[in-house]
Backbone as ProteinMPNN parsed JSONL, in Angstrom:
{"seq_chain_A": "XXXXXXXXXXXXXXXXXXXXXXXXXXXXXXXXXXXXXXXXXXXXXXXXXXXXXXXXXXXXXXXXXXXXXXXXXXXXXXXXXXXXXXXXXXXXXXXXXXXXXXXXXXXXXXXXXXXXXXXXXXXXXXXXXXXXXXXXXXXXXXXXX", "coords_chain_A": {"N_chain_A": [[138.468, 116.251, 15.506], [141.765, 117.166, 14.223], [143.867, 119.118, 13.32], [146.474, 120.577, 11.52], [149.725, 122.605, 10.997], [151.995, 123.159, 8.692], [155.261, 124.305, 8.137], [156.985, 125.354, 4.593], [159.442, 126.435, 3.145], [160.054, 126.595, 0.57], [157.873, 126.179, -0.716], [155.695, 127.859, -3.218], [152.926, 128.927, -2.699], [150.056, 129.143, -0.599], [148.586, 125.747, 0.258], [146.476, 123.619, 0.809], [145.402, 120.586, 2.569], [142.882, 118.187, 2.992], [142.311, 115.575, 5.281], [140.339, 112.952, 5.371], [137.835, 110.568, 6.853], [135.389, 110.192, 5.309], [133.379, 112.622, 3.171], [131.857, 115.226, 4.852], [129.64, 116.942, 6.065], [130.45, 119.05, 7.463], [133.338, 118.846, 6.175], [132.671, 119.92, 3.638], [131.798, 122.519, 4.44], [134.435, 123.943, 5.347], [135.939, 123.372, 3.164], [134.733, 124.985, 1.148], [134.702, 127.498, 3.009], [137.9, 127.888, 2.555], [138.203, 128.558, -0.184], [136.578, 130.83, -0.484], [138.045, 132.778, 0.768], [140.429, 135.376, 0.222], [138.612, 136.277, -2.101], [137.131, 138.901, -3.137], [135.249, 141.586, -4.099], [134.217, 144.292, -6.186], [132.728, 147.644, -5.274], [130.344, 149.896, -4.9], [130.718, 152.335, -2.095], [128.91, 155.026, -0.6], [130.502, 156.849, -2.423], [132.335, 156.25, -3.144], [134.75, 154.01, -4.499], [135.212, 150.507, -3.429], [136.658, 147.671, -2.924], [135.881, 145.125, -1.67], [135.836, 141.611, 0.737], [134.538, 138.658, 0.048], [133.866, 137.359, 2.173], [132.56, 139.254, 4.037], [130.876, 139.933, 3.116], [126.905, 139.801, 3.65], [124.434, 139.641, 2.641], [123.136, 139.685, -1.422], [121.458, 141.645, -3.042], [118.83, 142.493, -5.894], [117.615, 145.34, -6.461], [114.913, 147.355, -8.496], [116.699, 146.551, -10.879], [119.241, 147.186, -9.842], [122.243, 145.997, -8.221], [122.887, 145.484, -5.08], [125.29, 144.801, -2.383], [125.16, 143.926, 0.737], [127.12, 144.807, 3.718], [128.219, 144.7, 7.369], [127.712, 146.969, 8.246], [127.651, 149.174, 6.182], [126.549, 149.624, 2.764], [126.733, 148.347, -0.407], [126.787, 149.407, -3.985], [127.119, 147.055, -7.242], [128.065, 146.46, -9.94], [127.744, 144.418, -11.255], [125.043, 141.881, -12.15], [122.781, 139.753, -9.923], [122.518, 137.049, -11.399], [125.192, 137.142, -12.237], [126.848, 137.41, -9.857], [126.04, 134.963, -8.338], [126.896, 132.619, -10.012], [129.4, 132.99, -9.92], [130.175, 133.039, -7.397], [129.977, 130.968, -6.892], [129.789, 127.309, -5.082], [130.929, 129.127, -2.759], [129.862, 129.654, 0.584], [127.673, 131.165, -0.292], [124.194, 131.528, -0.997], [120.821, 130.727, -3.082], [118.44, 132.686, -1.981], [115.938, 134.088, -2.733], [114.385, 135.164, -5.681], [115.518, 137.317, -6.211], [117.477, 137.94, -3.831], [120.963, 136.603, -2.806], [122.455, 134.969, -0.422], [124.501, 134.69, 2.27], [125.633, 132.17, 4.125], [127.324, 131.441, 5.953], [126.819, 133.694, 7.517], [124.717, 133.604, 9.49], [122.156, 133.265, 11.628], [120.288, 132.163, 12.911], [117.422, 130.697, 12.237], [113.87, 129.81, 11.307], [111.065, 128.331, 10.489], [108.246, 130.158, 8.508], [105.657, 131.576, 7.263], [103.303, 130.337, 4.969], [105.124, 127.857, 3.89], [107.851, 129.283, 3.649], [111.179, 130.337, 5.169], [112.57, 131.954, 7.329], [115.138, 134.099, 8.191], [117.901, 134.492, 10.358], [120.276, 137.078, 10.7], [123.661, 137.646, 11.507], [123.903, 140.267, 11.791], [121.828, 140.951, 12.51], [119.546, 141.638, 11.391], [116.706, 140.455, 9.807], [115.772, 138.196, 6.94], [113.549, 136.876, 4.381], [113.124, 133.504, 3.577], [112.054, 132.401, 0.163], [109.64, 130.059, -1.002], [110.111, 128.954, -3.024], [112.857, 128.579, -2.976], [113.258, 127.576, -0.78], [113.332, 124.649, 0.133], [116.251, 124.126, -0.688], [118.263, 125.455, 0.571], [117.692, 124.851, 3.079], [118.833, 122.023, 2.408], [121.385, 122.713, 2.147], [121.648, 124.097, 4.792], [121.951, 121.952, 6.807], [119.508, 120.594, 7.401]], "CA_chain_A": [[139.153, 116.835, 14.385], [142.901, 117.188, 14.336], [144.425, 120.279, 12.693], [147.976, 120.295, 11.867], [150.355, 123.457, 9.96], [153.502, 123.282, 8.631], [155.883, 125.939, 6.893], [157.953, 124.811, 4.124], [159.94, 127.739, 2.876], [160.365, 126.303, -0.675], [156.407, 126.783, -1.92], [155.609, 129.75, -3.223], [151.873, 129.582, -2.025], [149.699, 127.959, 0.303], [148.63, 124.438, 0.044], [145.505, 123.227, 1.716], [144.946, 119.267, 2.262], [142.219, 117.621, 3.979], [142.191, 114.285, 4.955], [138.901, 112.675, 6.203], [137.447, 109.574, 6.428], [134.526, 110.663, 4.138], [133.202, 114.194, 2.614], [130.457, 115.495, 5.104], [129.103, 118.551, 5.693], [131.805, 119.666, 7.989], [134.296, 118.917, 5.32], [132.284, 120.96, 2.701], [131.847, 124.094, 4.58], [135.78, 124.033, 5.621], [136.402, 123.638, 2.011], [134.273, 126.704, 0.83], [135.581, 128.664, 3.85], [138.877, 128.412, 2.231], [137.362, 128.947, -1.622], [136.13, 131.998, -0.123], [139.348, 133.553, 1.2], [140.749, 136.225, -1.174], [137.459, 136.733, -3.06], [137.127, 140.181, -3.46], [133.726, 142.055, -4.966], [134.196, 145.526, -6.514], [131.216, 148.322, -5.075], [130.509, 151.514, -4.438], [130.085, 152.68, -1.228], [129.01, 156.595, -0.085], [130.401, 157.422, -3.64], [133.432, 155.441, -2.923], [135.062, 152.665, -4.778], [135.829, 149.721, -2.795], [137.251, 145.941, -2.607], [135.295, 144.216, -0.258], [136.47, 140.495, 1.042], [133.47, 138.137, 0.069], [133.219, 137.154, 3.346], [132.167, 140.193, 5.199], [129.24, 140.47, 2.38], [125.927, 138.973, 4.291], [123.495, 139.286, 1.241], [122.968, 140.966, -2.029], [119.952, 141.914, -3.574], [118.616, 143.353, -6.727], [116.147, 146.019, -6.389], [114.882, 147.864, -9.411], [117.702, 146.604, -11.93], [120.846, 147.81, -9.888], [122.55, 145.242, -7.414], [122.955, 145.886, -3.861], [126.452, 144.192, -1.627], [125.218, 144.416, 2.462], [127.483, 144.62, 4.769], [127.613, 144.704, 8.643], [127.056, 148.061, 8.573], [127.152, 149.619, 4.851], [125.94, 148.835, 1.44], [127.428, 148.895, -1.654], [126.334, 149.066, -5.112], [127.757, 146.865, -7.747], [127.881, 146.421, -11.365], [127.235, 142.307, -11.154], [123.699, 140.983, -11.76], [122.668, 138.809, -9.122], [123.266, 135.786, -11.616], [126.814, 136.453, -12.262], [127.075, 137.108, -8.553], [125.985, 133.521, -8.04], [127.922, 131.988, -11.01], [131.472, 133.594, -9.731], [130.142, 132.747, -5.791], [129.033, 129.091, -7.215], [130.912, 126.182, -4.58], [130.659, 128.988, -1.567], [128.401, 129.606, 1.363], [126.011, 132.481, -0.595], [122.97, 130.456, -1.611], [119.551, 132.007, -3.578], [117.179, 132.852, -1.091], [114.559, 134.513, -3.485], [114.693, 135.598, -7.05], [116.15, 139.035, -5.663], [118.749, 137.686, -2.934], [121.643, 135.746, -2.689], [122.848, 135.456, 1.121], [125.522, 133.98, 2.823], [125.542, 131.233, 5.077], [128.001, 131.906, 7.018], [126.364, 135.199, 8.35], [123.288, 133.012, 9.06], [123.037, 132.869, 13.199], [119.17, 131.555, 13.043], [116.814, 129.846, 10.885], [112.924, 129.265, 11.831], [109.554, 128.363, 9.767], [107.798, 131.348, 8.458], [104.016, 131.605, 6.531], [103.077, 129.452, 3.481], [106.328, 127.389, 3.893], [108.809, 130.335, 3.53], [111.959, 130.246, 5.976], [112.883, 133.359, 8.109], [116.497, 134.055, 8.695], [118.528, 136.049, 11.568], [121.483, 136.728, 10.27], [124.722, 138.065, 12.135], [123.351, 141.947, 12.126], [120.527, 140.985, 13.817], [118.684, 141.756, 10.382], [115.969, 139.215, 9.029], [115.783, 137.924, 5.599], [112.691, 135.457, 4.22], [113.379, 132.686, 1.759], [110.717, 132.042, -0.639], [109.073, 128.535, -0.765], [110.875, 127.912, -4.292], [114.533, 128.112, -2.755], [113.589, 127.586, 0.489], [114.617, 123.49, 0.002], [117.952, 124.376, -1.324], [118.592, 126.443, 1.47], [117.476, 123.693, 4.285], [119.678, 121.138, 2.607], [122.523, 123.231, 2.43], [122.24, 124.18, 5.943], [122.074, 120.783, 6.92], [118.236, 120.278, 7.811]], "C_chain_A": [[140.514, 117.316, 14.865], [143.272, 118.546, 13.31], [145.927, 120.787, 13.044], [148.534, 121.663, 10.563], [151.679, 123.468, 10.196], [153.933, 124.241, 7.998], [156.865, 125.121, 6.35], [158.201, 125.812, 3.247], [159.694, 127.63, 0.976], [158.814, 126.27, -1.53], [156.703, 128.005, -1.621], [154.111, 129.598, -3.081], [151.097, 128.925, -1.493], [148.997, 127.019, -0.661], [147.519, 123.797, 1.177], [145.271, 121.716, 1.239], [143.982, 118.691, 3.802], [142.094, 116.62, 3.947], [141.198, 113.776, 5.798], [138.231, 111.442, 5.866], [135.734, 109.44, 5.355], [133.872, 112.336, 4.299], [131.584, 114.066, 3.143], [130.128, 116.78, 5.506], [130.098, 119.522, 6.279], [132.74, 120.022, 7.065], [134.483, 119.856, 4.086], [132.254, 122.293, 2.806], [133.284, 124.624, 5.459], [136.418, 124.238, 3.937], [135.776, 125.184, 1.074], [134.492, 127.886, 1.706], [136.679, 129.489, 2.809], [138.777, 129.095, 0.795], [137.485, 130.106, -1.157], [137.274, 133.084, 0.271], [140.133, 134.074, 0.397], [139.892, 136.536, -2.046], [137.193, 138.128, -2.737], [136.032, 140.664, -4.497], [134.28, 143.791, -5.001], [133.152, 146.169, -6.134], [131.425, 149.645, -4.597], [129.986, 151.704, -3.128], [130.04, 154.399, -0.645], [130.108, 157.275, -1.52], [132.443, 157.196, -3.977], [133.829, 153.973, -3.523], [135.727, 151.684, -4.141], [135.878, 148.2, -3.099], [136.743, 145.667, -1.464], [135.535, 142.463, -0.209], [134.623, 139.709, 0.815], [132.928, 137.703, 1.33], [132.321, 138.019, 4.167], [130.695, 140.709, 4.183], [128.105, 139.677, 3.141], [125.286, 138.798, 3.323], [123.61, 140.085, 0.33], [121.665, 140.841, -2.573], [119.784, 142.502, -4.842], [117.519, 144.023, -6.772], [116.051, 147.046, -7.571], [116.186, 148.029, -10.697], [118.953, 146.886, -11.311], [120.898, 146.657, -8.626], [123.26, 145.639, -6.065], [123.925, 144.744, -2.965], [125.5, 144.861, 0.027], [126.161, 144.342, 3.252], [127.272, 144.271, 6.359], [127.124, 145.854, 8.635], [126.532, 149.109, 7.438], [126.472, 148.591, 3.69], [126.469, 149.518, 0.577], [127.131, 148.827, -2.881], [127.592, 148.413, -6.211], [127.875, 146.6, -8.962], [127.675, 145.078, -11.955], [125.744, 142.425, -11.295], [123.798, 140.081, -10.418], [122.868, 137.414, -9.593], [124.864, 135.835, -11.894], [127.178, 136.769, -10.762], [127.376, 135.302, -8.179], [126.392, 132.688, -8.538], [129.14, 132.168, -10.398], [130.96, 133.224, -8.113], [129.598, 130.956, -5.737], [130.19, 128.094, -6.19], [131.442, 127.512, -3.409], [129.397, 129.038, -0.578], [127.056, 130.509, 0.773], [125.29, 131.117, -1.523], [121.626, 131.385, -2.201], [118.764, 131.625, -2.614], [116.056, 133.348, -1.652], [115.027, 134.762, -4.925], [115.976, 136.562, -6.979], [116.949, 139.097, -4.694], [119.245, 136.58, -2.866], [122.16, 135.883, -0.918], [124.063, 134.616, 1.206], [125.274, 133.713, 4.137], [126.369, 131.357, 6.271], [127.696, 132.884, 7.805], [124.992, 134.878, 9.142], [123.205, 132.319, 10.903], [121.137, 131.81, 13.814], [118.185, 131.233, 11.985], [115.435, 129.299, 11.875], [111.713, 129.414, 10.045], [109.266, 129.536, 9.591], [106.271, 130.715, 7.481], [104.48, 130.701, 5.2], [104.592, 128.826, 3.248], [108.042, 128.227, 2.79], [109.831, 129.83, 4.926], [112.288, 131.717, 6.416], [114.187, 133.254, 8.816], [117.447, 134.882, 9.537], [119.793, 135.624, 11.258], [122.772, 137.946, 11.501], [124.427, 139.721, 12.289], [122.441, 141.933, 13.17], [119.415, 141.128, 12.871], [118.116, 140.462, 9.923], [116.173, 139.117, 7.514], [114.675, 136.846, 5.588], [113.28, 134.864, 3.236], [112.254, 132.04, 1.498], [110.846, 130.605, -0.647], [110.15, 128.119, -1.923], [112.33, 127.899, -3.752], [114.818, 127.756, -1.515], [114.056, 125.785, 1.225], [115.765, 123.149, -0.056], [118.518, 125.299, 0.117], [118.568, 125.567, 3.048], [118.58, 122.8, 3.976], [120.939, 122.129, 2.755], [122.984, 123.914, 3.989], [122.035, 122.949, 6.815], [120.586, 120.342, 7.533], [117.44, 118.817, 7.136]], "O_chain_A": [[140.496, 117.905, 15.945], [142.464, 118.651, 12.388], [146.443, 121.184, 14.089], [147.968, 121.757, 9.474], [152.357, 123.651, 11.207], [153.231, 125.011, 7.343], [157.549, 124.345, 7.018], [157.273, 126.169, 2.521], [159.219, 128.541, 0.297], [158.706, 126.33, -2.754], [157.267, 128.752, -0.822], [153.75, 130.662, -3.583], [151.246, 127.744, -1.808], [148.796, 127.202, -1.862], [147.872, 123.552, 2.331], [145.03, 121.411, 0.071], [144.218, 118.737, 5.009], [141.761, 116.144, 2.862], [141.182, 114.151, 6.97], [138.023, 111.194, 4.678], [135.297, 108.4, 4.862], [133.911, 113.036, 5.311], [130.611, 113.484, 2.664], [130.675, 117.701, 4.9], [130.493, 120.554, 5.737], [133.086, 121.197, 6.944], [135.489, 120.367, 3.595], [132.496, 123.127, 1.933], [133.204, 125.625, 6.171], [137.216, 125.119, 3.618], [136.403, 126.108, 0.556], [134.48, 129.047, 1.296], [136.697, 130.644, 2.383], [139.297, 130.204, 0.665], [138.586, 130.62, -1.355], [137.139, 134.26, -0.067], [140.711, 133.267, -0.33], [140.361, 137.184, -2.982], [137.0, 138.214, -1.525], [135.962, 140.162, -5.619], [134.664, 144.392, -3.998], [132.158, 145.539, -6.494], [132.368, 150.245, -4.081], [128.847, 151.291, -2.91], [131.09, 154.941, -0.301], [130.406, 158.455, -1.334], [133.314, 157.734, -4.66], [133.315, 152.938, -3.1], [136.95, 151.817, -4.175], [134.871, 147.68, -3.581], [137.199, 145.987, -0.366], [135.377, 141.96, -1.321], [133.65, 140.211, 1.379], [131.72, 137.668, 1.563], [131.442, 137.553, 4.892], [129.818, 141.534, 4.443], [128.528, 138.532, 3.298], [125.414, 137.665, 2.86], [124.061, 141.197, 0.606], [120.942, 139.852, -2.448], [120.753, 143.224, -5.081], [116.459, 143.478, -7.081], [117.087, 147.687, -7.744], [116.552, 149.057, -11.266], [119.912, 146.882, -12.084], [119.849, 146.367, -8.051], [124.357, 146.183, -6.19], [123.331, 143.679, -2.794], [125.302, 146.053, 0.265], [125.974, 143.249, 3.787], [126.273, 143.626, 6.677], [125.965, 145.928, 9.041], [125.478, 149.742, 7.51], [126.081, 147.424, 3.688], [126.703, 150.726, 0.526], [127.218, 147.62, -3.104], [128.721, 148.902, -6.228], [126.887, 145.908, -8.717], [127.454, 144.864, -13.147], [125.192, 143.143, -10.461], [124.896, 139.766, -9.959], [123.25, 136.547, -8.807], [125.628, 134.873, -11.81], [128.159, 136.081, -10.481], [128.393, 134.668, -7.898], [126.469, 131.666, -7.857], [129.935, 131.231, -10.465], [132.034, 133.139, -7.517], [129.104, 130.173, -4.925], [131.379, 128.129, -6.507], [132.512, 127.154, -2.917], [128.266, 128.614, -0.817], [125.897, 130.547, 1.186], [125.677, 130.232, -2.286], [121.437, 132.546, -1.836], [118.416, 130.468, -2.38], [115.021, 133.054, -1.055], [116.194, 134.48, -5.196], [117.065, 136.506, -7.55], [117.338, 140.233, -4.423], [118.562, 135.556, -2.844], [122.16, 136.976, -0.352], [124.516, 133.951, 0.274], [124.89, 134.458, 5.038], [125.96, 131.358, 7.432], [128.315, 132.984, 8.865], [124.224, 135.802, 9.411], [123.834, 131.368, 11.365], [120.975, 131.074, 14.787], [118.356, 131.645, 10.838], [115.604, 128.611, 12.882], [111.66, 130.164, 9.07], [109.839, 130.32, 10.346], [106.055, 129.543, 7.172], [105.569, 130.488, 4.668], [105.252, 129.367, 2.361], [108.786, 127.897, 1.866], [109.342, 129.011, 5.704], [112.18, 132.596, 5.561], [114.386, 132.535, 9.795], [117.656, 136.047, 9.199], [120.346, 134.53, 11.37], [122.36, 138.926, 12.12], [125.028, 140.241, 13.229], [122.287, 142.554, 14.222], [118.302, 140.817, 13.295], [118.833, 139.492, 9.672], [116.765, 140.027, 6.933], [114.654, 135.991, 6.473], [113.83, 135.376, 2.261], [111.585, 131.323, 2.243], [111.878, 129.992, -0.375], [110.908, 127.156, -1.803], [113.019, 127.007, -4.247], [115.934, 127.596, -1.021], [114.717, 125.557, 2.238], [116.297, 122.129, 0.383], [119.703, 125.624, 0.031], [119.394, 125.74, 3.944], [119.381, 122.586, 4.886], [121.402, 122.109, 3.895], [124.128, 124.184, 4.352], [121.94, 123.373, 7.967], [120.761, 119.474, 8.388], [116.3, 118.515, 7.489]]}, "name": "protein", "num_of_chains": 1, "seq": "XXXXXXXXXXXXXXXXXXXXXXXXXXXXXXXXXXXXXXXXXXXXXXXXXXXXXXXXXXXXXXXXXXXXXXXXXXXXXXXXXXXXXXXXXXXXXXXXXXXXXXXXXXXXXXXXXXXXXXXXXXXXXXXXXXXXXXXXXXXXXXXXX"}
């Protein structure tokens, strides 16, 4: 892979082109990288309103009706369902891992078998996550299994 940047004073904003002799998985999760860059999630954290960068979210969750942003180290509550989470995060790396979490792939540093064909995930904290049997297909192909 070759990777080439130019500056041309006269755009006014960047300009991403990839050229590749066909669209494979590499190509896809370079293209939702960049998707991902500037996404911004509104949440509360410690009673604090914050802008958090979609990237640095690992999973969210919904537990008893209110929706939960993880970080590396906090958590933030946010006023999103978990489906418009996944509607407005549709085309990057967060994928449904259960009814009740969406995760992100990118945060995603291991991946093994777990009981009754569930998947068990070690993600960049060091924290686990399971994915249920029903998304746990969608979740293999997308990490290229």
């Amino acid at each position: 892979m070759r990777l080439s940047v130019r500056e041309d004073p006269a755009l006014d904003d960047i300009e991403v082109t990839i050229a590749c002799p066909q669209v494979d998985r590499r190509v896809r999760r370079i293209v939702e990288a960049v998707e991902m860059d500037g996404m911004r999630l509104a949440c509360t954290v410690d009673g604090y309103m914050r802008m958090v960068d979609v990237g640095h979210v690992l999973y969210a969750e919904t537990v008893d009706g209110r929706t939960f942003l993880y970080l590396e180290r906090d958590v933030g509550e946010t006023g999103l369902s978990l489906a418009q989470l996944e509607e407005g995060l549709a085309g990057t790396e967060f994928v449904r891992a259960s009814r009740q979490v969406l995760v992100n792939l990118a945060h995603v540093r291991g991946i093994r078998p777990y009981l009754n064909a569930r998947l068990e995930l070690l993600l960049s904290n060091g924290e686990r996550l399971v994915v249920s049997r029903q998304f746990a297909p969608s979740v293999k192909t997308r990490i290229g299994f």
